[in-house]
Amino acid sequence: MKVDVLLGLQWGDEGKGKVVDVLTPKYDVITRFQGGPNAGHTLEFNGKKYVLRSIPSGIFQGDKINIIGNGVVLDPALFKEEVEALESSGHNLKGRLLISKKAHLILPTHRLLDACSEFRKGSSKIGTTGKGIGPAYTDKISRNGLRVGDILSDFEIKYKAVVARHEEILRLYHFKYDLKSIEKEWFEGIEKLKTYTFIDSEHFINEKVNEGISVLAEGAQGTLLDIDFGSYPFVTSSNTICAGACTGLGVAPRRIGEVFGIFKAYCTRVGSGPFPTELFDENGEKMRNLGVEFGSVTGRPRRCGWIDLVALKYSIMINGVTQLIMMKSDVLDSFEYIKACVAYEIDGRKIDYFPHELNDEVNPVFTELPGWKTDMTKMQKENEFPEKFNAYLDFLEKELNVPIKIVSVGPDREQTILRENK
Ligand code: GDP
Ligand code: IMO
Ligand code: MG
């Protein structure tokens, strides 16, 4: 058995949570491999909506095992909040949620350092989610971090040493903060975390794969936010790409099976940074309103624009995508025309690759297709698709050279159409 990976091909919020939930019945183990509570993965079923941040999106389907892998950074306070919200809606996670001892902890001071760093950057700020992601990964890479396994021995001593170092930095920049109040809920979170089983997840997952048990790895953020290949420095601090599943789970590259690449029929981005196909007109506004494009974690309005095939081809290459999944097609249902960026123009020169720096000089070159002007939200089968929508799918498949196997026509679990013959 191999580990299949599902990941975002754009700037995040593609709809990963929904599709992981839809695919979960085919798998026994669902696992997150990077990121942390900067993620907000939305699932809708039976008229209810849930937003997951650190817990894998397989948690709602039967007795599946869900794992928070070693590549994740975990905030105990937010973990407690998330678990309690699920418990209060009747979802008990005990015995079904396992946590890697090697996952790093986000400390309360990481959140303060995140805010301090953003403040100091001023107008060139990244627009982070403010969850302490960058500082937590910084400590991991500089070998100063605390891991979930550290909770098991001399934890207070280790915690105080790290916090003392963080406070030195905060004082250096005269950053005002009140640690006591956030520390209290953080330690309550530690107590909650301790009621869950900590495991050596790399052993666990490899053993399961050897036993023929199926594993789905759930990405967070998106390829264009990857620390190496995204629109640096306006990125997150982890490898969001397929290779991140190898390091974030301890799974060898040859054990990776299908790579599901998920994208919106258009494109969005939240936070600062370049976005060549961004729209500032009524079409962008229409996408935001119809697609309810507001951050699931921060509530920030998402920037909207046409689909960018140059960027998508790059993401497909980096991840070795084997199947595509197109989300939010319904949002374009009423558009007269659809545009797709097929190349960039820089200084009057046309290029068809993703450049080293995606700055304001990069202008999109568009191809225009007719809109399908049909409500697709109640459709169940591929043969109901309007002709012009099929033409859009054909165009995308030809450009991207990978089959689109699933089309999503609404936020609900049921509004998902499998393309059987693809
Ligand atoms: P994720 O971070 O990739 O899991 O995506 P988010 O949950 O942050 O954002 C996706 C948003 O789109 C959520 O509000 C979903 O409920 C919603 N959504 C997912 N698929 C569809 C779809 O096909 N159509 C519409 N209209 N909404 C969708
Ligand atoms: P999901 O998993 C969309 C963006 C932030 C900011 C940048 C860095 O729901 O798709 P960070 O807090 O990670 O240091 O912020 O990355 N960002 C996301 N954008 N979806 C996400 O996650 C994101 N997680 C981080 O807005 O621009
Ligand atoms: Mg999201």
GROMACS .gro file of C-alpha atoms and ligand atoms in nm:
model
  478
    1MET     CA    1   0.000   0.000   0.000
    2LYS     CA    2   0.113   0.356  -0.062
    3VAL     CA    3   0.043   0.688   0.104
    4ASP     CA    4  -0.181   0.910  -0.109
    5VAL     CA    5  -0.139   1.285  -0.069
    6LEU     CA    6  -0.401   1.557  -0.114
    7LEU     CA    7  -0.274   1.912  -0.137
    8GLY     CA    8  -0.359   2.263  -0.252
    9LEU     CA    9  -0.217   2.393  -0.581
   10GLN     CA   10  -0.288   2.764  -0.527
   11TRP     CA   11  -0.259   3.000  -0.228
   12GLY     CA   12  -0.460   2.782   0.012
   13ASP     CA   13  -0.833   2.754   0.088
   14GLU     CA   14  -0.893   2.546  -0.224
   15GLY     CA   15  -1.140   2.321  -0.039
   16LYS     CA   16  -0.903   2.056   0.097
   17GLY     CA   17  -1.114   1.989   0.408
   18LYS     CA   18  -1.425   1.914   0.204
   19VAL     CA   19  -1.249   1.671  -0.029
   20VAL     CA   20  -1.055   1.488   0.244
   21ASP     CA   21  -1.390   1.428   0.413
   22VAL     CA   22  -1.537   1.301   0.084
   23LEU     CA   23  -1.240   1.067   0.021
   24THR     CA   24  -1.212   0.943   0.380
   25PRO     CA   25  -1.439   0.635   0.336
   26LYS     CA   26  -1.170   0.491   0.104
   27TYR     CA   27  -0.896   0.524   0.368
   28ASP     CA   28  -0.818   0.385   0.714
   29VAL     CA   29  -0.577   0.653   0.833
   30ILE     CA   30  -0.590   1.029   0.766
   31THR     CA   31  -0.295   1.242   0.867
   32ARG     CA   32  -0.184   1.604   0.862
   33PHE     CA   33   0.185   1.651   0.777
   34GLN     CA   34   0.264   2.023   0.804
   35GLY     CA   35   0.129   2.362   0.902
   36GLY     CA   36  -0.073   2.426   1.212
   37PRO     CA   37  -0.372   2.631   1.320
   38ASN     CA   38  -0.303   2.879   1.039
   39ALA     CA   39  -0.512   2.627   0.843
   40GLY     CA   40  -0.891   2.644   0.840
   41HIS     CA   41  -1.044   2.343   0.667
   42THR     CA   42  -1.421   2.364   0.624
   43LEU     CA   43  -1.655   2.065   0.600
   44GLU     CA   44  -2.029   2.073   0.549
   45PHE     CA   45  -2.275   1.787   0.583
   46ASN     CA   46  -2.626   1.730   0.722
   47GLY     CA   47  -2.680   2.106   0.724
   48LYS     CA   48  -2.388   2.164   0.962
   49LYS     CA   49  -2.057   2.337   0.904
   50TYR     CA   50  -1.729   2.259   1.084
   51VAL     CA   51  -1.391   2.431   1.059
   52LEU     CA   52  -1.084   2.223   1.150
   53ARG     CA   53  -0.745   2.378   1.219
   54SER     CA   54  -0.505   2.114   1.348
   55ILE     CA   55  -0.721   1.803   1.348
   56PRO     CA   56  -0.731   1.603   1.021
   57SER     CA   57  -1.050   1.622   0.816
   58GLY     CA   58  -1.107   1.246   0.843
   59ILE     CA   59  -1.240   1.282   1.197
   60PHE     CA   60  -1.610   1.279   1.103
   61GLN     CA   61  -1.624   0.951   0.916
   62GLY     CA   62  -1.660   0.634   1.123
   63ASP     CA   63  -1.372   0.478   1.309
   64LYS     CA   64  -1.090   0.613   1.096
   65ILE     CA   65  -0.761   0.683   1.269
   66ASN     CA   66  -0.651   1.046   1.246
   67ILE     CA   67  -0.290   1.149   1.310
   68ILE     CA   68  -0.123   1.483   1.370
   69GLY     CA   69   0.217   1.415   1.212
   70ASN     CA   70   0.567   1.526   1.311
   71GLY     CA   71   0.575   1.809   1.054
   72VAL     CA   72   0.284   1.991   1.219
   73VAL     CA   73   0.319   2.275   1.471
   74LEU     CA   74   0.055   2.245   1.741
   75ASP     CA   75  -0.088   2.513   1.969
   76PRO     CA   76  -0.230   2.335   2.279
   77ALA     CA   77  -0.470   2.620   2.359
   78LEU     CA   78  -0.625   2.614   2.012
   79PHE     CA   79  -0.616   2.233   2.011
   80LYS     CA   80  -0.826   2.232   2.330
   81GLU     CA   81  -1.070   2.481   2.179
   82GLU     CA   82  -1.102   2.272   1.864
   83VAL     CA   83  -1.148   1.942   2.050
   84GLU     CA   84  -1.406   2.091   2.286
   85ALA     CA   85  -1.606   2.236   1.999
   86LEU     CA   86  -1.615   1.890   1.838
   87GLU     CA   87  -1.705   1.722   2.167
   88SER     CA   88  -1.990   1.963   2.225
   89SER     CA   89  -2.133   1.874   1.884
   90GLY     CA   90  -2.123   1.506   1.978
   91HIS     CA   91  -1.794   1.401   1.819
   92ASN     CA   92  -1.572   1.217   2.062
   93LEU     CA   93  -1.218   1.188   1.929
   94LYS     CA   94  -1.072   0.960   2.196
   95GLY     CA   95  -0.893   0.659   2.052
   96ARG     CA   96  -0.927   0.801   1.700
   97LEU     CA   97  -0.683   1.090   1.725
   98LEU     CA   98  -0.311   1.023   1.773
   99ILE     CA   99  -0.036   1.283   1.798
  100SER     CA  100   0.328   1.255   1.696
  101LYS     CA  101   0.579   1.303   1.979
  102LYS     CA  102   0.792   1.490   1.728
  103ALA     CA  103   0.533   1.755   1.637
  104HIS     CA  104   0.653   2.096   1.758
  105LEU     CA  105   0.462   2.307   2.007
  106ILE     CA  106   0.355   2.664   1.936
  107LEU     CA  107   0.421   2.854   2.259
  108PRO     CA  108   0.223   3.162   2.369
  109THR     CA  109   0.539   3.366   2.306
  110HIS     CA  110   0.552   3.240   1.946
  111ARG     CA  111   0.224   3.419   1.889
  112LEU     CA  112   0.370   3.736   2.042
  113LEU     CA  113   0.683   3.706   1.829
  114ASP     CA  114   0.464   3.665   1.519
  115ALA     CA  115   0.278   3.988   1.606
  116CYS     CA  116   0.605   4.166   1.685
  117SER     CA  117   0.762   4.060   1.354
  118GLU     CA  118   0.458   4.175   1.156
  119PHE     CA  119   0.450   4.507   1.343
  120ARG     CA  120   0.817   4.570   1.268
  121LYS     CA  121   0.769   4.497   0.898
  122GLY     CA  122   0.504   4.770   0.876
  123SER     CA  123   0.363   4.805   0.526
  124SER     CA  124   0.575   4.515   0.400
  125LYS     CA  125   0.415   4.275   0.650
  126ILE     CA  126   0.331   3.922   0.532
  127GLY     CA  127  -0.024   3.933   0.661
  128THR     CA  128   0.020   3.615   0.864
  129THR     CA  129  -0.264   3.447   1.047
  130GLY     CA  130  -0.099   3.559   1.372
  131LYS     CA  131  -0.087   3.205   1.507
  132GLY     CA  132   0.288   3.195   1.575
  133ILE     CA  133   0.363   2.969   1.279
  134GLY     CA  134   0.681   3.142   1.158
  135PRO     CA  135   0.842   3.171   1.504
  136ALA     CA  136   0.754   2.808   1.592
  137TYR     CA  137   0.915   2.676   1.273
  138THR     CA  138   1.209   2.914   1.325
  139ASP     CA  139   1.271   2.752   1.665
  140LYS     CA  140   1.238   2.408   1.511
  141ILE     CA  141   1.497   2.477   1.241
  142SER     CA  142   1.734   2.660   1.477
  143ARG     CA  143   1.705   2.362   1.715
  144ASN     CA  144   1.546   2.555   1.999
  145GLY     CA  145   1.193   2.421   1.980
  146LEU     CA  146   0.980   2.218   2.218
  147ARG     CA  147   0.809   1.906   2.094
  148VAL     CA  148   0.496   1.723   2.206
  149GLY     CA  149   0.720   1.449   2.351
  150ASP     CA  150   0.884   1.708   2.577
  151ILE     CA  151   0.559   1.733   2.773
  152LEU     CA  152   0.639   1.393   2.920
  153SER     CA  153   0.941   1.503   3.129
  154ASP     CA  154   1.078   1.819   3.300
  155PHE     CA  155   0.844   2.021   3.086
  156GLU     CA  156   0.821   2.336   3.301
  157ILE     CA  157   1.201   2.373   3.308
  158LYS     CA  158   1.230   2.337   2.932
  159TYR     CA  159   0.936   2.573   2.878
  160LYS     CA  160   1.079   2.846   3.100
  161ALA     CA  161   1.417   2.838   2.922
  162VAL     CA  162   1.257   2.885   2.581
  163VAL     CA  163   1.021   3.158   2.703
  164ALA     CA  164   1.309   3.348   2.868
  165ARG     CA  165   1.483   3.361   2.530
  166HIS     CA  166   1.166   3.478   2.358
  167GLU     CA  167   1.109   3.749   2.617
  168GLU     CA  168   1.460   3.880   2.559
  169ILE     CA  169   1.371   3.934   2.194
  170LEU     CA  170   1.035   4.094   2.276
  171ARG     CA  171   1.205   4.333   2.521
  172LEU     CA  172   1.471   4.418   2.267
  173TYR     CA  173   1.199   4.549   2.036
  174HIS     CA  174   1.004   4.715   2.321
  175PHE     CA  175   0.704   4.502   2.232
  176LYS     CA  176   0.423   4.536   2.485
  177TYR     CA  177   0.251   4.214   2.588
  178ASP     CA  178   0.060   4.035   2.860
  179LEU     CA  179   0.188   3.680   2.877
  180LYS     CA  180   0.010   3.566   3.193
  181SER     CA  181  -0.341   3.561   3.046
  182ILE     CA  182  -0.250   3.359   2.736
  183GLU     CA  183  -0.016   3.133   2.933
  184LYS     CA  184  -0.303   3.015   3.154
  185GLU     CA  185  -0.515   2.885   2.867
  186TRP     CA  186  -0.205   2.742   2.704
  187PHE     CA  187  -0.126   2.526   3.008
  188GLU     CA  188  -0.490   2.417   3.023
  189GLY     CA  189  -0.437   2.312   2.663
  190ILE     CA  190  -0.132   2.109   2.766
  191GLU     CA  191  -0.350   1.921   3.017
  192LYS     CA  192  -0.605   1.850   2.744
  193LEU     CA  193  -0.330   1.737   2.506
  194LYS     CA  194  -0.203   1.492   2.771
  195THR     CA  195  -0.534   1.307   2.761
  196TYR     CA  196  -0.450   1.200   2.403
  197THR     CA  197  -0.204   0.932   2.295
  198PHE     CA  198   0.139   1.048   2.181
  199ILE     CA  199   0.301   0.815   1.930
  200ASP     CA  200   0.610   0.764   1.717
  201SER     CA  201   0.399   0.836   1.412
  202GLU     CA  202   0.670   0.750   1.158
  203HIS     CA  203   0.678   0.391   1.291
  204PHE     CA  204   0.301   0.375   1.318
  205ILE     CA  205   0.240   0.495   0.962
  206ASN     CA  206   0.509   0.278   0.802
  207GLU     CA  207   0.379  -0.028   0.987
  208LYS     CA  208   0.027   0.045   0.864
  209VAL     CA  209   0.152   0.082   0.507
  210ASN     CA  210   0.336  -0.252   0.539
  211GLU     CA  211   0.014  -0.416   0.663
  212GLY     CA  212  -0.169  -0.294   0.351
  213ILE     CA  213  -0.365  -0.027   0.533
  214SER     CA  214  -0.451   0.283   0.329
  215VAL     CA  215  -0.327   0.625   0.436
  216LEU     CA  216  -0.430   0.969   0.311
  217ALA     CA  217  -0.202   1.264   0.389
  218GLU     CA  218  -0.387   1.598   0.410
  219GLY     CA  219  -0.193   1.908   0.311
  220ALA     CA  220  -0.249   2.251   0.457
  221GLN     CA  221  -0.205   2.589   0.285
  222GLY     CA  222  -0.110   2.557  -0.082
  223THR     CA  223   0.189   2.512  -0.313
  224LEU     CA  224   0.220   2.885  -0.384
  225LEU     CA  225   0.265   2.939  -0.007
  226ASP     CA  226   0.546   2.681   0.014
  227ILE     CA  227   0.857   2.808   0.192
  228ASP     CA  228   1.085   2.705  -0.098
  229PHE     CA  229   0.867   2.729  -0.408
  230GLY     CA  230   0.596   2.979  -0.316
  231SER     CA  231   0.588   3.355  -0.369
  232TYR     CA  232   0.868   3.414  -0.114
  233PRO     CA  233   0.877   3.596   0.126
  234PHE     CA  234   0.494   3.607   0.118
  235VAL     CA  235   0.462   3.241   0.209
  236THR     CA  236   0.412   3.024   0.514
  237SER     CA  237   0.702   2.860   0.699
  238SER     CA  238   0.664   2.496   0.597
  239ASN     CA  239   0.692   2.276   0.291
  240THR     CA  240   0.334   2.255   0.177
  241ILE     CA  241   0.427   2.042  -0.125
  242CYS     CA  242   0.420   1.665  -0.170
  243ALA     CA  243   0.778   1.629  -0.047
  244GLY     CA  244   0.654   1.781   0.279
  245ALA     CA  245   0.447   1.466   0.332
  246CYS     CA  246   0.772   1.261   0.326
  247THR     CA  247   0.948   1.476   0.585
  248GLY     CA  248   0.632   1.557   0.778
  249LEU     CA  249   0.538   1.191   0.826
  250GLY     CA  250   0.863   0.998   0.788
  251VAL     CA  251   0.747   0.826   0.471
  252ALA     CA  252   0.996   0.747   0.193
  253PRO     CA  253   0.935   0.910  -0.150
  254ARG     CA  254   0.882   0.571  -0.314
  255ARG     CA  255   0.594   0.506  -0.078
  256ILE     CA  256   0.391   0.799  -0.211
  257GLY     CA  257   0.103   0.686  -0.435
  258GLU     CA  258  -0.161   0.914  -0.583
  259VAL     CA  259  -0.110   1.288  -0.554
  260PHE     CA  260  -0.444   1.471  -0.558
  261GLY     CA  261  -0.397   1.832  -0.662
  262ILE     CA  262  -0.686   2.054  -0.569
  263PHE     CA  263  -0.766   2.395  -0.717
  264LYS     CA  264  -1.052   2.644  -0.744
  265ALA     CA  265  -1.210   2.716  -1.083
  266TYR     CA  266  -1.074   3.067  -1.022
  267CYS     CA  267  -0.812   3.178  -0.769
  268THR     CA  268  -0.792   3.344  -0.427
  269ARG     CA  269  -0.528   3.464  -0.188
  270VAL     CA  270  -0.544   3.599   0.168
  271GLY     CA  271  -0.270   3.816   0.316
  272SER     CA  272  -0.005   4.017   0.131
  273GLY     CA  273   0.199   3.922  -0.172
  274PRO     CA  274   0.185   3.908  -0.550
  275PHE     CA  275  -0.121   3.775  -0.732
  276PRO     CA  276  -0.090   3.839  -1.108
  277THR     CA  277  -0.452   3.754  -1.199
  278GLU     CA  278  -0.612   3.946  -0.912
  279LEU     CA  279  -0.931   4.133  -1.001
  280PHE     CA  280  -1.019   4.473  -0.860
  281ASP     CA  281  -1.345   4.506  -1.054
  282GLU     CA  282  -1.703   4.381  -1.020
  283ASN     CA  283  -1.599   4.030  -1.131
  284GLY     CA  284  -1.363   4.001  -0.832
  285GLU     CA  285  -1.635   4.133  -0.602
  286LYS     CA  286  -1.881   3.883  -0.748
  287MET     CA  287  -1.642   3.592  -0.688
  288ARG     CA  288  -1.591   3.706  -0.327
  289ASN     CA  289  -1.964   3.734  -0.261
  290LEU     CA  290  -2.081   3.420  -0.440
  291GLY     CA  291  -1.785   3.214  -0.317
  292VAL     CA  292  -1.811   3.356   0.038
  293GLU     CA  293  -1.442   3.427   0.013
  294PHE     CA  294  -1.366   3.529   0.369
  295GLY     CA  295  -1.095   3.354   0.574
  296SER     CA  296  -1.227   3.056   0.772
  297VAL     CA  297  -0.984   3.140   1.057
  298THR     CA  298  -0.938   3.516   1.048
  299GLY     CA  299  -1.253   3.626   0.861
  300ARG     CA  300  -1.035   3.845   0.635
  301PRO     CA  301  -1.177   3.905   0.286
  302ARG     CA  302  -0.990   3.691   0.035
  303ARG     CA  303  -0.847   3.855  -0.275
  304CYS     CA  304  -1.005   3.702  -0.588
  305GLY     CA  305  -0.893   3.662  -0.948
  306TRP     CA  306  -0.904   3.444  -1.258
  307ILE     CA  307  -0.741   3.103  -1.270
  308ASP     CA  308  -0.364   3.112  -1.333
  309LEU     CA  309  -0.252   2.819  -1.546
  310VAL     CA  310   0.115   2.919  -1.543
  311ALA     CA  311   0.113   2.889  -1.165
  312LEU     CA  312  -0.097   2.571  -1.175
  313LYS     CA  313   0.142   2.399  -1.417
  314TYR     CA  314   0.428   2.489  -1.184
  315SER     CA  315   0.241   2.343  -0.885
  316ILE     CA  316   0.159   2.025  -1.078
  317MET     CA  317   0.527   1.982  -1.168
  318ILE     CA  318   0.657   2.041  -0.814
  319ASN     CA  319   0.409   1.796  -0.662
  320GLY     CA  320   0.395   1.528  -0.931
  321VAL     CA  321   0.015   1.557  -0.934
  322THR     CA  322  -0.159   1.245  -1.071
  323GLN     CA  323  -0.523   1.360  -1.042
  324LEU     CA  324  -0.685   1.701  -1.036
  325ILE     CA  325  -0.986   1.810  -0.833
  326MET     CA  326  -1.168   2.130  -0.932
  327MET     CA  327  -1.357   2.316  -0.661
  328LYS     CA  328  -1.615   2.594  -0.650
  329SER     CA  329  -1.718   2.563  -1.016
  330ASP     CA  330  -2.064   2.680  -0.907
  331VAL     CA  331  -1.924   3.021  -0.814
  332LEU     CA  332  -1.872   3.090  -1.187
  333ASP     CA  333  -2.222   2.964  -1.282
  334SER     CA  334  -2.356   3.313  -1.363
  335PHE     CA  335  -2.047   3.463  -1.532
  336GLU     CA  336  -2.082   3.578  -1.895
  337TYR     CA  337  -1.723   3.479  -1.968
  338ILE     CA  338  -1.435   3.307  -1.788
  339LYS     CA  339  -1.074   3.410  -1.826
  340ALA     CA  340  -0.768   3.191  -1.777
  341CYS     CA  341  -0.410   3.316  -1.758
  342VAL     CA  342  -0.200   3.117  -2.008
  343ALA     CA  343   0.127   3.314  -1.995
  344TYR     CA  344   0.294   3.609  -1.823
  345GLU     CA  345   0.433   3.920  -1.985
  346ILE     CA  346   0.736   4.089  -1.829
  347ASP     CA  347   0.878   4.403  -1.996
  348GLY     CA  348   0.693   4.318  -2.316
  349ARG     CA  349   0.843   3.967  -2.316
  350LYS     CA  350   0.607   3.668  -2.296
  351ILE     CA  351   0.702   3.378  -2.066
  352ASP     CA  352   0.516   3.057  -1.985
  353TYR     CA  353   0.697   2.962  -1.665
  354PHE     CA  354   0.671   3.072  -1.301
  355PRO     CA  355   0.947   3.333  -1.252
  356HIS     CA  356   1.194   3.364  -0.963
  357GLU     CA  357   1.020   3.678  -0.849
  358LEU     CA  358   0.650   3.724  -0.897
  359ASN     CA  359   0.640   4.103  -0.870
  360ASP     CA  360   0.417   4.383  -1.004
  361GLU     CA  361   0.599   4.373  -1.339
  362VAL     CA  362   0.448   4.031  -1.411
  363ASN     CA  363   0.131   4.081  -1.616
  364PRO     CA  364  -0.111   3.802  -1.704
  365VAL     CA  365  -0.193   3.707  -2.063
  366PHE     CA  366  -0.550   3.577  -2.076
  367THR     CA  367  -0.755   3.345  -2.293
  368GLU     CA  368  -1.131   3.403  -2.272
  369LEU     CA  369  -1.395   3.130  -2.272
  370PRO     CA  370  -1.774   3.163  -2.271
  371GLY     CA  371  -1.953   3.118  -1.936
  372TRP     CA  372  -2.199   2.825  -1.902
  373LYS     CA  373  -2.473   3.035  -1.736
  374THR     CA  374  -2.637   2.735  -1.568
  375ASP     CA  375  -2.697   2.656  -1.201
  376MET     CA  376  -2.484   2.349  -1.136
  377THR     CA  377  -2.535   2.325  -0.760
  378LYS     CA  378  -2.795   2.047  -0.775
  379MET     CA  379  -2.623   1.836  -1.036
  380GLN     CA  380  -2.531   1.481  -0.939
  381LYS     CA  381  -2.369   1.337  -1.247
  382GLU     CA  382  -2.117   1.436  -1.508
  383ASN     CA  383  -2.366   1.386  -1.792
  384GLU     CA  384  -2.570   1.680  -1.657
  385PHE     CA  385  -2.283   1.926  -1.715
  386PRO     CA  386  -2.360   2.204  -1.964
  387GLU     CA  387  -2.165   2.193  -2.287
  388LYS     CA  388  -1.974   2.513  -2.216
  389PHE     CA  389  -1.866   2.381  -1.876
  390ASN     CA  390  -1.734   2.065  -2.043
  391ALA     CA  391  -1.546   2.292  -2.283
  392TYR     CA  392  -1.385   2.467  -1.982
  393LEU     CA  393  -1.284   2.128  -1.836
  394ASP     CA  394  -1.142   2.013  -2.171
  395PHE     CA  395  -0.948   2.336  -2.208
  396LEU     CA  396  -0.799   2.300  -1.858
  397GLU     CA  397  -0.708   1.934  -1.905
  398LYS     CA  398  -0.537   2.009  -2.235
  399GLU     CA  399  -0.337   2.291  -2.078
  400LEU     CA  400  -0.251   2.106  -1.757
  401ASN     CA  401  -0.211   1.757  -1.899
  402VAL     CA  402  -0.360   1.586  -1.592
  403PRO     CA  403  -0.718   1.449  -1.569
  404ILE     CA  404  -0.974   1.636  -1.359
  405LYS     CA  405  -1.133   1.348  -1.169
  406ILE     CA  406  -1.360   1.532  -0.927
  407VAL     CA  407  -1.567   1.848  -0.972
  408SER     CA  408  -1.718   2.024  -0.672
  409VAL     CA  409  -2.039   2.224  -0.723
  410GLY     CA  410  -2.112   2.344  -0.370
  411PRO     CA  411  -1.980   2.334  -0.012
  412ASP     CA  412  -2.177   2.027   0.099
  413ARG     CA  413  -2.030   1.676   0.102
  414GLU     CA  414  -2.308   1.574  -0.140
  415GLN     CA  415  -2.224   1.844  -0.396
  416THR     CA  416  -1.933   1.646  -0.535
  417ILE     CA  417  -1.926   1.487  -0.879
  418LEU     CA  418  -1.687   1.204  -0.964
  419ARG     CA  419  -1.590   1.184  -1.331
  420GLU     CA  420  -1.600   0.805  -1.364
  421ASN     CA  421  -1.444   0.780  -1.709
  422LYS     CA  422  -1.144   0.995  -1.634
  423GDP     P1  423  -0.935   2.455   0.276
  423GDP     O1  424  -0.854   2.540   0.367
  423GDP     O2  425  -0.861   2.417   0.151
  423GDP     O3  426  -0.996   2.334   0.343
  423GDP     O4  427  -1.057   2.548   0.226
  423GDP     P2  428  -1.145   2.645   0.321
  423GDP     O5  429  -1.236   2.562   0.403
  423GDP     O6  430  -1.061   2.744   0.391
  423GDP     O7  431  -1.222   2.729   0.211
  423GDP     C1  432  -1.305   2.669   0.118
  423GDP     C2  433  -1.445   2.730   0.133
  423GDP     O8  434  -1.523   2.699   0.020
  423GDP     C3  435  -1.523   2.675   0.251
  423GDP     O9  436  -1.607   2.773   0.300
  423GDP     C4  437  -1.602   2.560   0.190
  423GDP    O10  438  -1.721   2.532   0.262
  423GDP     C5  439  -1.634   2.618   0.055
  423GDP     N1  440  -1.646   2.522  -0.055
  423GDP     C6  441  -1.577   2.407  -0.077
  423GDP     N2  442  -1.609   2.353  -0.197
  423GDP     C7  443  -1.700   2.437  -0.250
  423GDP     C8  444  -1.771   2.438  -0.375
  423GDP    O11  445  -1.754   2.353  -0.462
  423GDP     N3  446  -1.856   2.541  -0.396
  423GDP     C9  447  -1.878   2.641  -0.305
  423GDP     N4  448  -1.964   2.737  -0.335
  423GDP     N5  449  -1.813   2.642  -0.187
  423GDP    C10  450  -1.724   2.543  -0.162
  424IMO     P1  451  -0.548   2.649   0.458
  424IMO     O1  452  -0.487   2.519   0.506
  424IMO     C1  453  -0.482   3.050   0.303
  424IMO     C2  454  -0.127   3.262   0.450
  424IMO     C3  455  -0.148   3.383   0.539
  424IMO     C4  456  -0.025   3.465   0.504
  424IMO     C5  457   0.082   3.358   0.485
  424IMO     C6  458   0.169   3.335   0.608
  424IMO     O2  459  -0.675   2.682   0.524
  424IMO     O3  460  -0.554   2.652   0.310
  424IMO     P2  461   0.128   3.216   0.843
  424IMO     O4  462   0.028   3.243   0.950
  424IMO     O5  463   0.124   3.077   0.788
  424IMO     O6  464   0.267   3.256   0.882
  424IMO     O7  465   0.087   3.317   0.723
  424IMO     O8  466   0.013   3.238   0.453
  424IMO     N1  467  -0.194   3.137   0.497
  424IMO     C7  468  -0.302   3.085   0.441
  424IMO     N2  469  -0.378   3.130   0.338
  424IMO     N3  470  -0.507   2.930   0.359
  424IMO     C8  471  -0.430   2.883   0.460
  424IMO     O9  472  -0.445   2.760   0.512
  424IMO     C9  473  -0.324   2.963   0.507
  424IMO     N4  474  -0.232   2.948   0.604
  424IMO    C10  475  -0.151   3.054   0.596
  424IMO    O10  476  -0.268   3.450   0.508
  424IMO    O11  477  -0.044   3.527   0.379
  425MG      MG  478  -0.865   2.725   0.463
   0.00000   0.00000   0.00000
